[in-house]
XYZ file of C-alpha atoms in Angstrom:
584
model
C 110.554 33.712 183.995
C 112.310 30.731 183.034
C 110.124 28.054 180.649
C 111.437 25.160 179.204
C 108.676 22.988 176.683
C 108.405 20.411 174.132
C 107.066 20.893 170.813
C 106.890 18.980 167.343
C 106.757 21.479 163.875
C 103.734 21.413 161.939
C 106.024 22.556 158.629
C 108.660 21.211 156.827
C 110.347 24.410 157.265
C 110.257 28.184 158.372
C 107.973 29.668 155.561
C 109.962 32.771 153.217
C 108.507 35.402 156.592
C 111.259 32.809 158.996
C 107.792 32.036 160.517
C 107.371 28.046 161.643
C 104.369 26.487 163.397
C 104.568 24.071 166.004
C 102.356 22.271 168.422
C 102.970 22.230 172.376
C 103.778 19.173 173.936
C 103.693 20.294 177.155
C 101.812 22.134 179.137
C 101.389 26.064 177.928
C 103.740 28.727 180.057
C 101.854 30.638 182.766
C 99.611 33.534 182.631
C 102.989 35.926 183.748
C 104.390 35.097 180.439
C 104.471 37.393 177.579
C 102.750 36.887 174.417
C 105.421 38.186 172.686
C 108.673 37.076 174.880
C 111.593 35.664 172.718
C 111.958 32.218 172.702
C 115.294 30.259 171.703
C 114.174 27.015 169.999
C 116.315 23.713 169.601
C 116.022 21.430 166.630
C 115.546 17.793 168.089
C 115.435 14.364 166.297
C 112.539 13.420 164.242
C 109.948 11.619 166.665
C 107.251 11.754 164.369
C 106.731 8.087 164.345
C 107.100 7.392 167.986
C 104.986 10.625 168.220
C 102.001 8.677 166.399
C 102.240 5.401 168.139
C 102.185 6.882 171.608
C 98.799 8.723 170.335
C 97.493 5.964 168.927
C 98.117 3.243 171.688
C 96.591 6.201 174.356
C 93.518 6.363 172.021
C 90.293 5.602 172.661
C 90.183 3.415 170.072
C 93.208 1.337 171.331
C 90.995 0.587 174.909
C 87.896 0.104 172.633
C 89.927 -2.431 170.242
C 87.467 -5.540 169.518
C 90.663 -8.183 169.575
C 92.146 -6.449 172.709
C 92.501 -8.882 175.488
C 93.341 -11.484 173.073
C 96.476 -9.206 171.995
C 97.254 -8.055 175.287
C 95.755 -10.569 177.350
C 97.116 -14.889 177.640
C 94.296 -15.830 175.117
C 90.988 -15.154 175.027
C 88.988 -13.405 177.838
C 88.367 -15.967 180.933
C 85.251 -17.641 180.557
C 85.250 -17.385 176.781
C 85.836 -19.932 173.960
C 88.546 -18.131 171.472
C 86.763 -17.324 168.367
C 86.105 -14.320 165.995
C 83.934 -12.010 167.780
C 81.441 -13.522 170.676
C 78.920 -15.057 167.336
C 79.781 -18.411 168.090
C 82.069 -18.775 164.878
C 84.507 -20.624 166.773
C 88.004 -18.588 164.767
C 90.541 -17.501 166.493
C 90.640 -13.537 166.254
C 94.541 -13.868 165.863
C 96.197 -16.169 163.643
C 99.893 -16.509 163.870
C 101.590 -17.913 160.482
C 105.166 -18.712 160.427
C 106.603 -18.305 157.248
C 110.518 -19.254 157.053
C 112.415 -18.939 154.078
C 111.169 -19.169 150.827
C 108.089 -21.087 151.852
C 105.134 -18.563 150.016
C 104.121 -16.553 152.134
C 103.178 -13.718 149.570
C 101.351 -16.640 147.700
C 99.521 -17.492 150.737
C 98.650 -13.933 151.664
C 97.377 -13.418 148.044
C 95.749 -16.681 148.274
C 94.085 -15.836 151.784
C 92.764 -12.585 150.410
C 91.070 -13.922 147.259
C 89.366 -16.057 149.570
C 88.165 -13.196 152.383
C 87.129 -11.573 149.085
C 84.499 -14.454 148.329
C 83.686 -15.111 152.279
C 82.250 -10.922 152.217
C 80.208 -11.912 149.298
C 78.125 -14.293 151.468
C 75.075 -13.314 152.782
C 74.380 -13.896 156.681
C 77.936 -15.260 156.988
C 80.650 -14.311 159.705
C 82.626 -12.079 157.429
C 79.764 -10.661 155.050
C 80.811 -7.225 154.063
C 84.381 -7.678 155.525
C 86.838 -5.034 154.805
C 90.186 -5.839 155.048
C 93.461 -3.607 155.639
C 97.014 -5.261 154.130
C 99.988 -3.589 155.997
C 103.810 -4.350 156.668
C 106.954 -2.572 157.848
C 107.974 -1.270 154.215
C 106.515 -0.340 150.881
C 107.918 -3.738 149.120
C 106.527 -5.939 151.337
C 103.292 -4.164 150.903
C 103.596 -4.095 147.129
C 104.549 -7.529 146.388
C 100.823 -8.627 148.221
C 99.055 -6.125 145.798
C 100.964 -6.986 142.847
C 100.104 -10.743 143.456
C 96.592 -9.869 143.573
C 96.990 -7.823 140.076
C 98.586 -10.483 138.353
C 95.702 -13.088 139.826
C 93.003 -10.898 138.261
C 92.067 -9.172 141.097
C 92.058 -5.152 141.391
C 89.408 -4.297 143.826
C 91.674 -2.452 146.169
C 93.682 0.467 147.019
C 96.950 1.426 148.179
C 97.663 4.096 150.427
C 100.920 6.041 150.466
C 103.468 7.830 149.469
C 103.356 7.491 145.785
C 106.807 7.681 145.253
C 107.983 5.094 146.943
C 105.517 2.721 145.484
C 105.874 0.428 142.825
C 104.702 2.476 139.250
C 102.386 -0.653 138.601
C 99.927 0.015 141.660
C 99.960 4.144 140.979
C 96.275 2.681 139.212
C 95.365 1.969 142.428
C 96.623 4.472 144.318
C 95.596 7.065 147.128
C 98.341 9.699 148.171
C 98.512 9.487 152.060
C 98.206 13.548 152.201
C 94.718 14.771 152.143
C 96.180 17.290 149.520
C 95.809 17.378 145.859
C 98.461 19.357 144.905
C 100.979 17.510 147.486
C 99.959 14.175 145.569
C 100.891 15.636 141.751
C 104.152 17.481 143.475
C 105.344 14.158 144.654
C 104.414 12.739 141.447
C 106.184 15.283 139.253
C 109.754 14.790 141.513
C 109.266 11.121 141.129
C 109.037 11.734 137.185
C 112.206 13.879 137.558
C 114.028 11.238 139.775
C 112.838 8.578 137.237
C 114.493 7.274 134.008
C 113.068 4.114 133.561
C 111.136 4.374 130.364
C 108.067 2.271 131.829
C 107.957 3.617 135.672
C 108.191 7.036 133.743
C 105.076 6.139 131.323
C 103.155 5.062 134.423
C 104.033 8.447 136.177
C 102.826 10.461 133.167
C 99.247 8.655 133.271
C 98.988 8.889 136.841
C 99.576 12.535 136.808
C 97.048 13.539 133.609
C 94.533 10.836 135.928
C 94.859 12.816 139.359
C 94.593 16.415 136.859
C 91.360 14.879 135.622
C 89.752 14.261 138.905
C 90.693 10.794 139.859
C 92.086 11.650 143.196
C 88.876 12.587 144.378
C 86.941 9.356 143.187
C 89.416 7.146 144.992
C 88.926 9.226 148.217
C 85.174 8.380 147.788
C 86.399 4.749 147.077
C 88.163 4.397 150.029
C 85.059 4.198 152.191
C 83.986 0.772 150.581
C 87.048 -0.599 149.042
C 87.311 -4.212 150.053
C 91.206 -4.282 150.502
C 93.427 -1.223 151.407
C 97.360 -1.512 151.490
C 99.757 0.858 153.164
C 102.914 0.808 155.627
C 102.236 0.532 159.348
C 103.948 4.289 159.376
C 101.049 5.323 156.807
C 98.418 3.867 158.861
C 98.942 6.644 161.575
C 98.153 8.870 158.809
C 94.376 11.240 158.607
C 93.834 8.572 155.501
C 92.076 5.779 157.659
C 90.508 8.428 160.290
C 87.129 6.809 160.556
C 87.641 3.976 158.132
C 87.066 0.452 160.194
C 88.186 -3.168 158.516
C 86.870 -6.138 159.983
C 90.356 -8.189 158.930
C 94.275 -6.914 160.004
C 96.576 -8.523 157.622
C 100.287 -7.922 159.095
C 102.959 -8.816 157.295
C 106.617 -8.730 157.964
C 105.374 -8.722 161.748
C 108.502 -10.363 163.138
C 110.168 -7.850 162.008
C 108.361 -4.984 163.368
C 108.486 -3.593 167.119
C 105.146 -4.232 169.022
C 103.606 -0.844 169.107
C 104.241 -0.074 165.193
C 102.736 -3.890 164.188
C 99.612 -2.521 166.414
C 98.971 0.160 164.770
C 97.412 -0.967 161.974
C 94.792 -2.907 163.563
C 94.027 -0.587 166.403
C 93.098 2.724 163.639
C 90.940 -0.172 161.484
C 89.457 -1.534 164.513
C 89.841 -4.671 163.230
C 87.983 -7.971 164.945
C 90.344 -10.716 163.631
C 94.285 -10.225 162.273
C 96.811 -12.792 160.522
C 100.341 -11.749 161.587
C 102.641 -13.685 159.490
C 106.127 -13.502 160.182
C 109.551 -15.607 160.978
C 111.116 -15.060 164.647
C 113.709 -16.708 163.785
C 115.644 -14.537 161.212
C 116.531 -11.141 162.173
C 114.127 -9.324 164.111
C 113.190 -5.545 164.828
C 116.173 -3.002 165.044
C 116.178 -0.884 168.183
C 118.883 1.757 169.750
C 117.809 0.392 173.112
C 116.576 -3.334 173.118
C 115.317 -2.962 176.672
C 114.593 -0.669 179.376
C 115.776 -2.473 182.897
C 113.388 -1.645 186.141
C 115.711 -2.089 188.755
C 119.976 -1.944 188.717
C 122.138 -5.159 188.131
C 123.090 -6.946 185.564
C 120.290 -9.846 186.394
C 117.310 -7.418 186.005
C 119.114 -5.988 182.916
C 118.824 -9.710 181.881
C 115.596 -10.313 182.953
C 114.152 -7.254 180.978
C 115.826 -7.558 177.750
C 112.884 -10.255 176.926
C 110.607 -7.889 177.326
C 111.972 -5.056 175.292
C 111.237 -2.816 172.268
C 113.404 -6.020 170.764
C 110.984 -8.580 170.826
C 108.629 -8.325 168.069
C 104.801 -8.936 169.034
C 104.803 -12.012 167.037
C 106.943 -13.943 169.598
C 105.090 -12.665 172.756
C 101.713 -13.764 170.908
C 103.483 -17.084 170.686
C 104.538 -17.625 174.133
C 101.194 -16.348 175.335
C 99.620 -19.338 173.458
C 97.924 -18.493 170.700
C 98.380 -21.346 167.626
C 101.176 -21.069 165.670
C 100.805 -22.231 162.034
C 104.169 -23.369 160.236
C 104.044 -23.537 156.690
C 107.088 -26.672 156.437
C 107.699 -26.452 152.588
C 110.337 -24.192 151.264
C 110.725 -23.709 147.315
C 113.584 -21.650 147.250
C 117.164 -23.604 147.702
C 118.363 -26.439 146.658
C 118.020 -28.577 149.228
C 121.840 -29.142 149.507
C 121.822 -25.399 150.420
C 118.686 -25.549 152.732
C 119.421 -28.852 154.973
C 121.720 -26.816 157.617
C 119.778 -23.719 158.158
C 116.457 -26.495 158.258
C 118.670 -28.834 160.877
C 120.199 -25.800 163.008
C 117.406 -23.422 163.240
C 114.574 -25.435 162.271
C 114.907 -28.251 164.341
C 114.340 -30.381 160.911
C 110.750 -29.616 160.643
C 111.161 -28.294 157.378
C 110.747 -29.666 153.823
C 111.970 -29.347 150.672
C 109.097 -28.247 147.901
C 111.939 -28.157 145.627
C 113.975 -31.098 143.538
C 118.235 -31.008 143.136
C 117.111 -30.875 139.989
C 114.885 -28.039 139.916
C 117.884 -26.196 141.168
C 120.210 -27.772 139.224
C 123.783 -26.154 138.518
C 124.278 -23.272 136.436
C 127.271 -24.349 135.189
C 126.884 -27.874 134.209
C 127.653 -29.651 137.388
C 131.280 -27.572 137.657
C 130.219 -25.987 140.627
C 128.886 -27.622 143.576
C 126.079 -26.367 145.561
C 127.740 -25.161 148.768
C 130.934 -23.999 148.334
C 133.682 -22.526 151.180
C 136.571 -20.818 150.245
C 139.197 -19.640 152.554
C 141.508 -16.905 151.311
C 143.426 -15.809 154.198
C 143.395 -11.975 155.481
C 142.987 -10.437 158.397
C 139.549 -8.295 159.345
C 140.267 -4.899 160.133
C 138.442 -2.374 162.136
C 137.038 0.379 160.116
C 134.500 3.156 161.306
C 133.098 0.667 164.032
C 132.875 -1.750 161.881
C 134.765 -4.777 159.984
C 136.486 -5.300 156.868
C 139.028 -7.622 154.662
C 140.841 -6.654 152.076
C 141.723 -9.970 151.017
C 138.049 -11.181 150.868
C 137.007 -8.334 148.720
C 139.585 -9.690 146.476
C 138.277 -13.139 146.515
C 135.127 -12.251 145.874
C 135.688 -9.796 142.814
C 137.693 -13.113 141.343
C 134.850 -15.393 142.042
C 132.425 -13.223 140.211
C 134.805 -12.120 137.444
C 134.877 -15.836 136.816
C 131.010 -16.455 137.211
C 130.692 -13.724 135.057
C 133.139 -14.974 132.412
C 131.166 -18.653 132.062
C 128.971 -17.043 130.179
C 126.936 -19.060 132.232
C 125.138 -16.293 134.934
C 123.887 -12.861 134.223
C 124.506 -9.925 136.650
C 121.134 -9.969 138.042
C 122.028 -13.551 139.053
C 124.189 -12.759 141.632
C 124.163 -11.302 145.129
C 127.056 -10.538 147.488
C 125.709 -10.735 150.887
C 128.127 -8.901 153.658
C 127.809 -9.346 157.334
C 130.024 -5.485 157.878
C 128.831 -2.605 156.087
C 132.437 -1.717 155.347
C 133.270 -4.589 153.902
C 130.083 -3.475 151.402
C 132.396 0.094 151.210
C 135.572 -1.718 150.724
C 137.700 -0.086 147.896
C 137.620 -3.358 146.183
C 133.873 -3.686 146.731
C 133.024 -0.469 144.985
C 135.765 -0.849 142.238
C 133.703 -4.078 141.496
C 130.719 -1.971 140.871
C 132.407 0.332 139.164
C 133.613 -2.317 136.189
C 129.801 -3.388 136.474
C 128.620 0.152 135.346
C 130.826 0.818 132.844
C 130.321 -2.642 131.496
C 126.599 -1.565 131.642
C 127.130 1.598 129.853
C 129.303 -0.087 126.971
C 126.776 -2.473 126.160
C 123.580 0.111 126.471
C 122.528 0.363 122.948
C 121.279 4.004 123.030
C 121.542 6.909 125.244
C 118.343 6.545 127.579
C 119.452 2.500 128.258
C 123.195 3.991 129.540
C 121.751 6.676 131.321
C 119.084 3.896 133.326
C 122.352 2.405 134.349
C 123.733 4.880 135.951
C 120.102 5.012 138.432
C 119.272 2.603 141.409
C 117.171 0.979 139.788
C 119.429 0.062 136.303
C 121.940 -0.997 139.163
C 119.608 -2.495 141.494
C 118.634 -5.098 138.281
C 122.636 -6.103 138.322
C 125.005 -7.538 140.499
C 123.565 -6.860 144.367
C 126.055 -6.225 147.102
C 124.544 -5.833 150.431
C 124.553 -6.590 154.210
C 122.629 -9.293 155.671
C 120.015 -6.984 157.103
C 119.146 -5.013 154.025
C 119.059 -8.647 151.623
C 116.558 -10.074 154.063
C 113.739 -10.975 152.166
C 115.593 -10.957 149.144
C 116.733 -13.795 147.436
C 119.396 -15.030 143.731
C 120.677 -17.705 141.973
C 123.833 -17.125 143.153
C 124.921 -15.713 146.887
C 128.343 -15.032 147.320
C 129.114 -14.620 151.464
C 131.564 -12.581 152.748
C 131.857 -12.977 156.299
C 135.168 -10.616 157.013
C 135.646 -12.179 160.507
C 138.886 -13.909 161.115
C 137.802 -14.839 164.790
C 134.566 -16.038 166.097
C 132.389 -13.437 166.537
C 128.818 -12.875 168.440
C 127.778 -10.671 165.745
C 129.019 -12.943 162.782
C 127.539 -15.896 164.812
C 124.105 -14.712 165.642
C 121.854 -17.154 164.947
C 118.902 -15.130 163.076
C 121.386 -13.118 161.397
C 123.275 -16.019 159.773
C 119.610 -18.161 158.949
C 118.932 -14.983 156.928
C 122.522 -15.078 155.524
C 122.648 -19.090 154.760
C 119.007 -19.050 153.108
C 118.967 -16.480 150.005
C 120.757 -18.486 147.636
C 118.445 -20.932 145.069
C 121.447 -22.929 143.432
C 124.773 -21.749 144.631
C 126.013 -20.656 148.212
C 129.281 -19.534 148.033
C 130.374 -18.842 151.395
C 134.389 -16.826 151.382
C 135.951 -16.610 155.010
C 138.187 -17.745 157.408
C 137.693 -21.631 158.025
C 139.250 -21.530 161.811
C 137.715 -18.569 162.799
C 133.988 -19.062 161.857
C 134.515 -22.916 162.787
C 134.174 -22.135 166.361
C 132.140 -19.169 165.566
C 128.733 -20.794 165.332
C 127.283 -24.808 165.169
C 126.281 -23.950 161.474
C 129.559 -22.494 160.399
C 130.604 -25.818 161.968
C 128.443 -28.099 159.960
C 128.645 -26.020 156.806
C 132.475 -26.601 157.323
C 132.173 -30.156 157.864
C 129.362 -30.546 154.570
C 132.226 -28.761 152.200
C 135.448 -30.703 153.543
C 133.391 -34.478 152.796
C 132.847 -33.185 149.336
C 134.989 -32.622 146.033
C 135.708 -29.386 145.613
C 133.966 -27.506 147.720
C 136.420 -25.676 149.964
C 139.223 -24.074 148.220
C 142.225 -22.078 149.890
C 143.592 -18.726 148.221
C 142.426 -15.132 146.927
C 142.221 -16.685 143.082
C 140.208 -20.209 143.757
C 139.417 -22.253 140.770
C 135.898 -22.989 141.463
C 134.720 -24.616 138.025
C 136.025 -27.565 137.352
C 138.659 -27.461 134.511
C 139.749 -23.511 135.339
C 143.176 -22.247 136.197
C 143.333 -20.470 139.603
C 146.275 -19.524 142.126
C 143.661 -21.143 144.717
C 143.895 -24.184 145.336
C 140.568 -26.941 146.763
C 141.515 -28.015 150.021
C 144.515 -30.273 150.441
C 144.826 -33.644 152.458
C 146.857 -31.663 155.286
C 144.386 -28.185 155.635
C 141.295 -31.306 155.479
C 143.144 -32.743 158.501
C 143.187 -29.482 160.175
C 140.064 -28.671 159.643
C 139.039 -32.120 161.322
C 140.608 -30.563 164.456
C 137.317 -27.606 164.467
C 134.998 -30.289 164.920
C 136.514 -30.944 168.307
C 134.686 -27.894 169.374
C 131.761 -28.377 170.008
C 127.710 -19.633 165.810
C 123.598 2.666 146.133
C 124.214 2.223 143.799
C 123.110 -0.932 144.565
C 124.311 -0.409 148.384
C 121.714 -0.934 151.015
C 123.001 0.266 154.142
C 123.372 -1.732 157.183
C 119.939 -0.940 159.258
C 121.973 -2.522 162.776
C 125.249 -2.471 164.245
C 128.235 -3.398 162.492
């Protein structure tokens, strides 16, 4: 008898006997089937995630969701005014906030819980007793909302989790996700092993005498009435929040979340109202498969691609009408820097919380805002992806002479790449490589040198990564490296680039090919345009002499290249490594 099934391992592992246990996922063989009948078993990907979601969206507590029709539904039920929860409150149950680049969203989130905080505090009101659950695609995001509450005086909360891939200030106010003891001092003690930064490593040894003492089991108890809990969408499929409920859904992140993870969350709290904050238009969820067609062609391929994995449940909430609140003031770029990415993604409707001068040069007005510099080259294909040589060369001369000012520190400084091999590019790591041992020659004793030589001693310094991994990220000084010598979809994308465009506060430095990327996208276009009506702003050459007074073999723009570069607008798109989560 033949019998083919699926199962998912309950262990890490095959214990020391070779013995592993598994749970069916399909049906059980047949009665006619021996009990003790060899069976050859293949090792599949891990689908634990996807696993989770598809129990947790066939729950009972999915169909029994409070919010449901006004998640899955156009609005509110027919017949029904949108509002909290039938009392007559008249508040939406979902609130939308977009949130584009630098315009405080983790201050508004902090801000929003202090004040759900004082609203459960009133007696007889709509949200008396409110709990509230905080959760987002990764443990940063998730941190940086709990950390903002810390440093505003506030620690009534927990956060649920993996403890070692939280940040050592919040291990206080932690909860290992495992309903195990032991499994929450084991991760502890490899985290303490992992760890040589003298203060994460002090907050690792009082977390693990705290949990020997008993603590673990108090916060377990706490759990139950904790106003605020924290944790990862992934976490929230955990046993943790079996049988917790919390009245409020905080999502962060959500645009960049696919729908049934960014459900999760508020389908195990049962949750009556949810915020979803996000920006749809910077890079959105990564998928293998961004839609499933129904029927053959190349027009119903089309046709389903809107309604795909891809698009993020922030966007369908949108187009199914509920409000969409914009907060307009960004405080992160000078506005030199932000007035394209506001003009061609924005439609203009942003503002500028910040001055020119509260961004003002860091190098006393020798470098100008926004500056492009063409060095030649030619991309190359490498692995599937894209590199040039003759950028990374640019780029390590542009920061060896930031770096030489005196006037910008390492952690200063971020080199954004659109190709993860241009991130891999020999010149790219050799840069890194004089940062280290720079590092290690100026650590004053053995511990310092040896933090270098970590992720996080590196991850303080000089950043290099791709677009996708710097999103929500953000330094002084960005230094783009594009790679592309002809316009590109990928290089042209129009989330992908507002992401690129917007992490820089005083200095974009933008290095690739000015007739390729002039046709690649309008903003390349306009960014193009901005730099050639300027004084030195676009330079030619490997070697450019971007402060004003320095020697370089590059050269700022002459009459003649201006003049050709008139002709584009005729046209009318670890170290410290973070690896590339999409294509390219």
């Amino acid at each position: 008898m033949l019998w083919v099934g699926l199962a998912r391992s309950l262990w890490h592992g095959p214990n020391q006997e070779g013995r592993m246990a598994v749970e069916l996922l399909t049906p059980p063989p047949g009665h006619a089937f021996k009990a003790t009948a060899d069976i050859a078993a293949l090792r599949g990907p891990d689908v634990a995630t996807e696993l989770g979601l598809l129990r947790v969206l066939g729950s009972p507590a999915a169909a029994s969701l409070p919010m449901l029709h006004d998640l899955i539904g156009n609005g509110p039920a027919p017949g029904h005014e949108p509002q909290a929860a039938g009392e007559g409150t008249g508040v939406p149950r979902v609130c939308l906030v977009h949130g584009p680049f630098g315009s405080g969203k983790s201050t508004l989130l902090v801000t929003l819980l202090r004040f759900l905080l004082k609203a459960r505090g009133v007696a007889g009101g709509p949200l008396a007793g409110a709990r509230i659950l905080v959760a987002s695609g990764t443990n940063v995001a998730v941190d940086r909302v709990l950390l903002g509450l810390l440093d505003a005086g506030c620690s009534d909360f927990l956060r649920v989790g993996s403890v070692r891939r939280m940040d050592a200030r919040l291990l206080p106010h932690s909860l290992h996700a495992s309903s195990s003891k032991t499994s929450g001092l084991a991760e502890l003690k490899r985290a303490l092993q992992e760890t040589t930064d003298g203060g994460d490593r002090q907050a690792l040894r009082e977390e693990i005498a705290r949990l020997e003492a008993g603590a673990d089991e108090a916060r377990k108890k706490l759990l139950t009435s904790v106003p605020i809990v924290g944790l990862t969408c992934c976490a929230a499929l955990l046993p943790a929040l079996d049988g917790q409920k919390f009245e409020v859904t905080v999502l962060d992140e959500c645009s960049q979340l696919i729908e049934p993870l960014a459900l999760a969350p508020a389908i195990r709290a049962q949750s009556r109202y949810m915020v979803a904050v996000g920006d749809p238009l910077q890079l959105p969820p990564i998928v293998a498969a961004p839609a499933l067609p129904t029927r053959e062609g190349p027009i119903a391929d089309a046709a389903a691609e809107p309604h795909g994995l891809a698009r993020p449940m922030f966007v369908r909430l949108q187009a199914a009408g509920h409000a969409v609140h914009l907060l307009r003031r960004q405080y992160r770029c000078h506005p030199d820097i932000s007035r394209i990415p506001n003009d061609c993604f924005y439609g203009g409707r942003l503002l500028d919380g910040c001055t020119a001068q509260q961004r003002a040069s860091l190098f006393q007005e020798r470098l100008a805002p926004v500056v492009w510099v063409d060095p030649g080259g030619q991309e190359e294909g490498a692995a599937g992806s894209v590199r040039n040589r003759r950028e990374a060369e640019a780029i390590r001369n542009i920061v060896g002479t930031l770096l030489s000012s005196g006037s910008v520190t390492r952690s200063q400084i971020g080199i954004i790449c659109f190709f993860r091999a241009q991130v891999w590019t020999t010149g790219m790591r050799a840069l890194v490589a004089v940062q280290l041992l720079q590092q290690l020659l100026e650590a004053p004793d053995a511990e310092e040198a040896a933090s270098a030589t970590q992720d996080g001693g590196v991850e303080q310094g000089l950043k290099i990564a791709t677009v996708d991994a710097f999103q929500a990220r953000e330094r002084d000084v960005i230094v783009l490296s594009t790679s592309a010598t002809q316009p590109s979809a990928f290089v042209g994308d129009a989330q992908r680039l507002n992401v690129a465009l917007t992490r820089a506060r005083r200095h974009l430095i933008l290095v690739g090919s000015a007739a390729g990327l002039g046709r690649a996208a309008p903003a390349f276009q306009r960014l193009l345009a901005s730099c050639r009506a300027q004084t030195r702003a676009l330079f030619f050459g490997a070697a450019p002499a971007l402060l004003a007074g320095d020697q370089g073999d590059g050269q700022e723009a002459p009459a003649g290249a201006r003049g050709a570069c008139d002709a584009l607008d005729d046209d009318d798109d670890e170290w410290t490594y973070a690896d590339e989560a999409a294509c390219g």
